[in-house]
XYZ file of C-alpha atoms in Angstrom:
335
model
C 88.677 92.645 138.835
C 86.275 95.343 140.125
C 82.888 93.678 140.973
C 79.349 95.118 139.033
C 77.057 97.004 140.974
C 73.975 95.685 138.436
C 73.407 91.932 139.960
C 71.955 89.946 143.115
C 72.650 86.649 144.663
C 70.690 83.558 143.541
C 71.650 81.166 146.185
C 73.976 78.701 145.946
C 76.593 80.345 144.305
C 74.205 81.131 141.676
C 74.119 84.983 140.631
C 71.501 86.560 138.874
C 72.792 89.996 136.070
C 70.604 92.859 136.523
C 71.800 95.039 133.764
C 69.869 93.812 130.735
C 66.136 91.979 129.988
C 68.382 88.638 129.593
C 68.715 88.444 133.504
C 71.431 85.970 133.227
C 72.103 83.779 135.857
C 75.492 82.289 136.480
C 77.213 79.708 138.161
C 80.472 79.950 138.973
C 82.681 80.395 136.072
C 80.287 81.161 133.731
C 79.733 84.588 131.564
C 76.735 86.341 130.431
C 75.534 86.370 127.073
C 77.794 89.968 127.285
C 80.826 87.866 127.626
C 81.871 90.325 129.703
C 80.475 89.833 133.431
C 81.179 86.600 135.008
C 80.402 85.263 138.366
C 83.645 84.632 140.248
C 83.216 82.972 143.804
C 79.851 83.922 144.077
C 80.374 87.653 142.952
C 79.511 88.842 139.298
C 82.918 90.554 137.810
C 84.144 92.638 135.481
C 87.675 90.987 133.908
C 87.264 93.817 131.201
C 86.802 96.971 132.972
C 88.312 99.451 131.020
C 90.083 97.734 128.447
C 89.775 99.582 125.061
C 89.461 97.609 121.717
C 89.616 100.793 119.729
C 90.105 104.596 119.802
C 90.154 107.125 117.129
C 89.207 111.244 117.115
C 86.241 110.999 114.566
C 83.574 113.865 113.103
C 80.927 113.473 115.461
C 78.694 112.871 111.806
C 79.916 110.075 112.108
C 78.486 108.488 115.231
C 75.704 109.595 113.489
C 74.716 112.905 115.390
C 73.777 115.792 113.181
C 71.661 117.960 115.392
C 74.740 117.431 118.229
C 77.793 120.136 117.859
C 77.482 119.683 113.515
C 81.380 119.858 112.715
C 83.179 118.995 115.680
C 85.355 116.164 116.420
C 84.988 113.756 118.910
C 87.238 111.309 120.779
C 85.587 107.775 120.085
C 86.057 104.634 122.392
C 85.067 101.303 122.037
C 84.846 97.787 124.308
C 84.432 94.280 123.551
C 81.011 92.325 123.842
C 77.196 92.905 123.097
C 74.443 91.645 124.658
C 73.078 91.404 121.705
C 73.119 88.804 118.263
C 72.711 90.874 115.190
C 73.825 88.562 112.610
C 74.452 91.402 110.333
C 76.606 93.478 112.770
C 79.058 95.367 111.042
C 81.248 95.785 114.587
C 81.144 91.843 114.819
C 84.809 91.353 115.540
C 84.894 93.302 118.718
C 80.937 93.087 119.464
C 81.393 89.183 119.363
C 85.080 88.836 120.907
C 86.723 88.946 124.147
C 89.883 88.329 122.846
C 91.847 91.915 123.163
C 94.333 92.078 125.689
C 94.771 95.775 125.957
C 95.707 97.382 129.685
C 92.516 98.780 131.097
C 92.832 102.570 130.732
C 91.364 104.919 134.127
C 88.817 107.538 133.328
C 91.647 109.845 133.962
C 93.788 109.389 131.467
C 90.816 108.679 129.312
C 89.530 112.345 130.022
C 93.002 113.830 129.627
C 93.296 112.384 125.722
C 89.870 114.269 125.105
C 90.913 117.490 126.128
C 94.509 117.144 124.797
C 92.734 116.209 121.383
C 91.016 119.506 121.477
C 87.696 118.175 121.349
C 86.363 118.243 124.732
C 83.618 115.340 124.427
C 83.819 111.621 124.323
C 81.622 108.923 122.539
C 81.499 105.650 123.811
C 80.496 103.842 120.852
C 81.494 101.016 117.969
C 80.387 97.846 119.899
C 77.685 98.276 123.094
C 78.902 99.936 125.771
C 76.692 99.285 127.843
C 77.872 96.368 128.936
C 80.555 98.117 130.560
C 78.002 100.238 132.328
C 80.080 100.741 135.746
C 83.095 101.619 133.613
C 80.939 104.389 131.575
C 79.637 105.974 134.939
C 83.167 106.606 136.116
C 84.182 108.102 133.766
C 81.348 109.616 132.432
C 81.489 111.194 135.817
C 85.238 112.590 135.365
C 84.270 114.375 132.167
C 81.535 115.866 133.455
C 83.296 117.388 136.348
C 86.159 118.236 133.688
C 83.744 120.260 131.349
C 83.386 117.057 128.784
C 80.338 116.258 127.268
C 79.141 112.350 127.146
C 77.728 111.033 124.055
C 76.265 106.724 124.222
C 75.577 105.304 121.176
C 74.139 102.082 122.060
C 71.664 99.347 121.024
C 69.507 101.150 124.653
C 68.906 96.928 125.807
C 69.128 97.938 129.328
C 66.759 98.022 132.310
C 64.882 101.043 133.922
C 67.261 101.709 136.865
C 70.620 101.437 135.314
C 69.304 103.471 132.074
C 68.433 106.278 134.511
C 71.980 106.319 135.943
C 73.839 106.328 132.649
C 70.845 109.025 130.709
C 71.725 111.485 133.812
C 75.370 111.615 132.860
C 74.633 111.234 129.084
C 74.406 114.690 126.778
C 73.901 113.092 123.991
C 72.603 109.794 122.667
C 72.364 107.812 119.303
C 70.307 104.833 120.326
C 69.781 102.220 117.358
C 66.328 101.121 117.111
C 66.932 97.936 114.788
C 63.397 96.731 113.776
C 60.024 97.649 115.366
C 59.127 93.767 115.465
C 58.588 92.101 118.915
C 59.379 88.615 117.157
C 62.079 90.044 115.076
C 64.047 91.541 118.524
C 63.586 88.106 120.225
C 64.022 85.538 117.688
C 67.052 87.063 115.273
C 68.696 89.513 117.680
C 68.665 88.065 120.951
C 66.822 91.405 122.135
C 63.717 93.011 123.795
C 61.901 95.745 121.551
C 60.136 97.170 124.780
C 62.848 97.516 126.329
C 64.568 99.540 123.942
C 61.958 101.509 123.812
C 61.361 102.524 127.112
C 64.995 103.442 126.837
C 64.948 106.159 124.036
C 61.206 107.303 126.072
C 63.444 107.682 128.944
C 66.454 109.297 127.347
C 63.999 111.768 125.974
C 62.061 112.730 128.803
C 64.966 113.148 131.274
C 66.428 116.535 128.491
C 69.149 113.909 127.080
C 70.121 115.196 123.341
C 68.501 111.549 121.476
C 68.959 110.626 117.824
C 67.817 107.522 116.285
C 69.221 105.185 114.012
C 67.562 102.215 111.940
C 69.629 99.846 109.554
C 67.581 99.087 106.871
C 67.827 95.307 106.440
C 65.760 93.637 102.923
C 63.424 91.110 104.338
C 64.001 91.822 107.437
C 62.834 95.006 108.892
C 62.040 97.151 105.562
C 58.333 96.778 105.239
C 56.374 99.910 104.909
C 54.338 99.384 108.017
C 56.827 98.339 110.040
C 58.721 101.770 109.212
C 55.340 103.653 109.807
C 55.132 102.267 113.086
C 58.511 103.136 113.964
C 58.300 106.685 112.794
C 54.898 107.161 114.578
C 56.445 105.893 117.434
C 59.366 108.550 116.963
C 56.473 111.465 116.205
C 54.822 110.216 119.559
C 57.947 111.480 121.367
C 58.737 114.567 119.262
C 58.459 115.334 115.338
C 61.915 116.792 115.869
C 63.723 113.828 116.611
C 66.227 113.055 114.312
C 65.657 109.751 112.546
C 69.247 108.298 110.564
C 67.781 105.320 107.776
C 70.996 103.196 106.599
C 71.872 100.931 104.083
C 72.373 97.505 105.233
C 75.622 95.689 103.543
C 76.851 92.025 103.876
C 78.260 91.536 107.436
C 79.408 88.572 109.947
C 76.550 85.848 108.867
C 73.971 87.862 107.050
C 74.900 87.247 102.901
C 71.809 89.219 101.271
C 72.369 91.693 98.943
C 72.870 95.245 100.322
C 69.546 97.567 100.607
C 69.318 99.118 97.277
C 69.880 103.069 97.576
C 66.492 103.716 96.332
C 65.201 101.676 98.736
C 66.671 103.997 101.481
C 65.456 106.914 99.728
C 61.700 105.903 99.344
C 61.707 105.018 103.266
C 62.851 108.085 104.048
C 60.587 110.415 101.546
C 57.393 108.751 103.531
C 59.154 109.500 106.749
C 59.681 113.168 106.282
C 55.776 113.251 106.036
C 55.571 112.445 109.682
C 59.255 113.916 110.871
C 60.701 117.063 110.626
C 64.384 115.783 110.277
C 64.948 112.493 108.466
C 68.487 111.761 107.327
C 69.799 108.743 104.786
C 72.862 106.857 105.666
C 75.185 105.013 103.722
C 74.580 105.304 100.209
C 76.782 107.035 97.778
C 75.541 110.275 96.207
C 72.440 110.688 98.425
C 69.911 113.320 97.818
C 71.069 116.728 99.556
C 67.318 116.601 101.131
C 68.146 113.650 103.195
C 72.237 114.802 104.565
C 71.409 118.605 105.445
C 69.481 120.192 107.856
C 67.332 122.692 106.810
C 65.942 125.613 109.202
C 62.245 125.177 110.012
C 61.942 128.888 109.727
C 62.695 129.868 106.230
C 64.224 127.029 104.839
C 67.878 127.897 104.410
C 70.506 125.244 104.895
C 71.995 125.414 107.951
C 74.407 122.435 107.507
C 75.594 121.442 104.555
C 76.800 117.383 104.694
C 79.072 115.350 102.338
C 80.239 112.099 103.706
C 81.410 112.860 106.932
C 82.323 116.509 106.509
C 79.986 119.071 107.749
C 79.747 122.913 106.437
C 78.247 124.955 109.315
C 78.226 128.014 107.339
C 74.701 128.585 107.912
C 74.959 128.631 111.424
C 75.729 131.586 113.949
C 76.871 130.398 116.910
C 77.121 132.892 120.007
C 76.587 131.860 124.000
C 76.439 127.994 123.557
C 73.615 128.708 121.387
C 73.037 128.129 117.121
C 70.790 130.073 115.105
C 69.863 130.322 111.493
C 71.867 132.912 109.995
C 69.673 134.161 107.469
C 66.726 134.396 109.767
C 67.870 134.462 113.331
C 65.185 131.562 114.611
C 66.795 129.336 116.621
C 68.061 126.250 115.035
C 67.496 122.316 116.060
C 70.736 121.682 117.327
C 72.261 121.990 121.052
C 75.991 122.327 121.754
């Protein structure tokens, strides 16, 4: 088992986790709140390093990322455990289970499916990754010296100095910022709010491509100045950051009814007064406003959404650069 890099000695054979806010610290045989680091002998380990739960090539729409290479396909990987408690989770059999017995797979061969799929990028995505954080810097490392790009989407509950490791290798980021309640992170998800926010400040400043998504929960999270906060936090790191608002549906533990559409649709009409780009996620038959993306310049569509599929026929793209085709400004989204 290869050992974590993230994690100091706590005396007598007591380790202490330095990955995540929870700090956990171990005696022998125990796990972290992860379920995925344990301390063996006095060493914190890794037993799943590498092991895969689930792979599939999806649209990269789908991760969400719409201002990230709009129409492309990208080779998705996913791990067991979370460090988080998200009684609603909709990845709750793998984010909550250690139980898959899958051969670990090397970086390598990892790198090699990507680039045999004909989608040079990988997202490492559907429970938190993060938790595998020395397995992500490997091979996020291979693909980047193999011409792949790197694309997290994670939960961002993770301290200052291993953030900075995985942002430098990261090109682009979905980070899910689930409520902008202090209480709410602590006492339902088993989370930090701070810290997930100094994560998406970081991921920003350091040139990392950064989305945001925001599962709209009824009761929970969905109160208009809770949502104004969040968004003004958003505007305080750029207007141009795009924001994805989904519809919450029954999940794991959580038994309320699903967020009405309209509900979705309201949130985001008062957050496309503060943001430039404000998208709304899982509802059926969504207003066009809130799945394209629209050129600041003059207003023509440069991507057209339905679903999952993306029409890009808006777009020129020429030297790893898109502009608006109509009016040659150059569009909101990086390759």
């Amino acid at each position: 088992m290869p050992e974590s890099r993230f994690y100091s000695p706590g005396g007598t054979g007591i380790v202490e986790c330095r990955l995540c806010p929870h700090r956990c610290r171990l005696k022998e045989g125990m796990r972290g709140i992860c379920k995925v680091r344990v301390n063996h002998e006095g060493k914190l380990l890794l037993p799943l390093a590498g092991r895969i739960t689930g792979s599939a090539v999806d649209p990269v729409e789908k991760k969400p990322l719409y201002h990230f290479r709009p129409g492309s396909q990208i080779l998705s990987v996913g791990f067991s455990g979370c460090n988080l408690r998200c009684p609603f989770c909709q990845n709750w059999h793998i984010s909550q289970s250690t139980d898959d017995e899958a051969p670990p797979a090397f970086p390598q061969e990892l790198c090699t499916a990507a680039l045999r799929s004909g989608n040079p990028q990988i997202a490492y995505t559907y429970s938190e990754p993060l938790v595998h954080i020395e397995y992500l810097l490997s091979c996020m490392e291979e693909a980047r010296g193999r011409g792949i790009a790197n694309v997290l989407v994670s939960n961002g509950t993770v301290l200052k100095e291993p953030a900075k490791e995985v942002l430098a290798l990261t090109d682009a980021a979905n980070i899910d910022i689930k409520c902008f309640s202090k209480d709410t992170y602590s006492r339902v998800l088993g989370g930090d709010l701070e810290t997930v926010l100094d994560f998406v400040r970081l991921a920003a400043e350091t040139g990392v491509h950064t989305e945001i998504s925001t599962l709209i929960v009824p009761g929970l999270n969905d109160s208009e100045e809770e949502l104004d906060a969040l968004g003004d936090f958003i505007r305080g790191l750029s207007s141009d950051i795009p924001w994805h608002l989904s519809a919450y549906h029954p999940a794991w533990r959580y038994r309320e009814a699903a967020t009405e559409p309209e509900r979705i649709i309201g949130a985001a009409e008062r957050a496309a007064e503060k943001l430039s780009f404000v998208y709304a996620g899982n509802i059926p038959n969504g207003p066009k406003r809130f799945s394209d993306t629209v050129c600041p310049g003059c207003g023509a569509t440069l991507v057209s959404r339905s679903g999952f599929r993306a029409d890009t026929s808006g777009l020129l793209f020429s030297n790893r650069q898109y502009t608006c085709l109509r009016c040659g400004k150059t569009a909101p989204i990086v390759y």
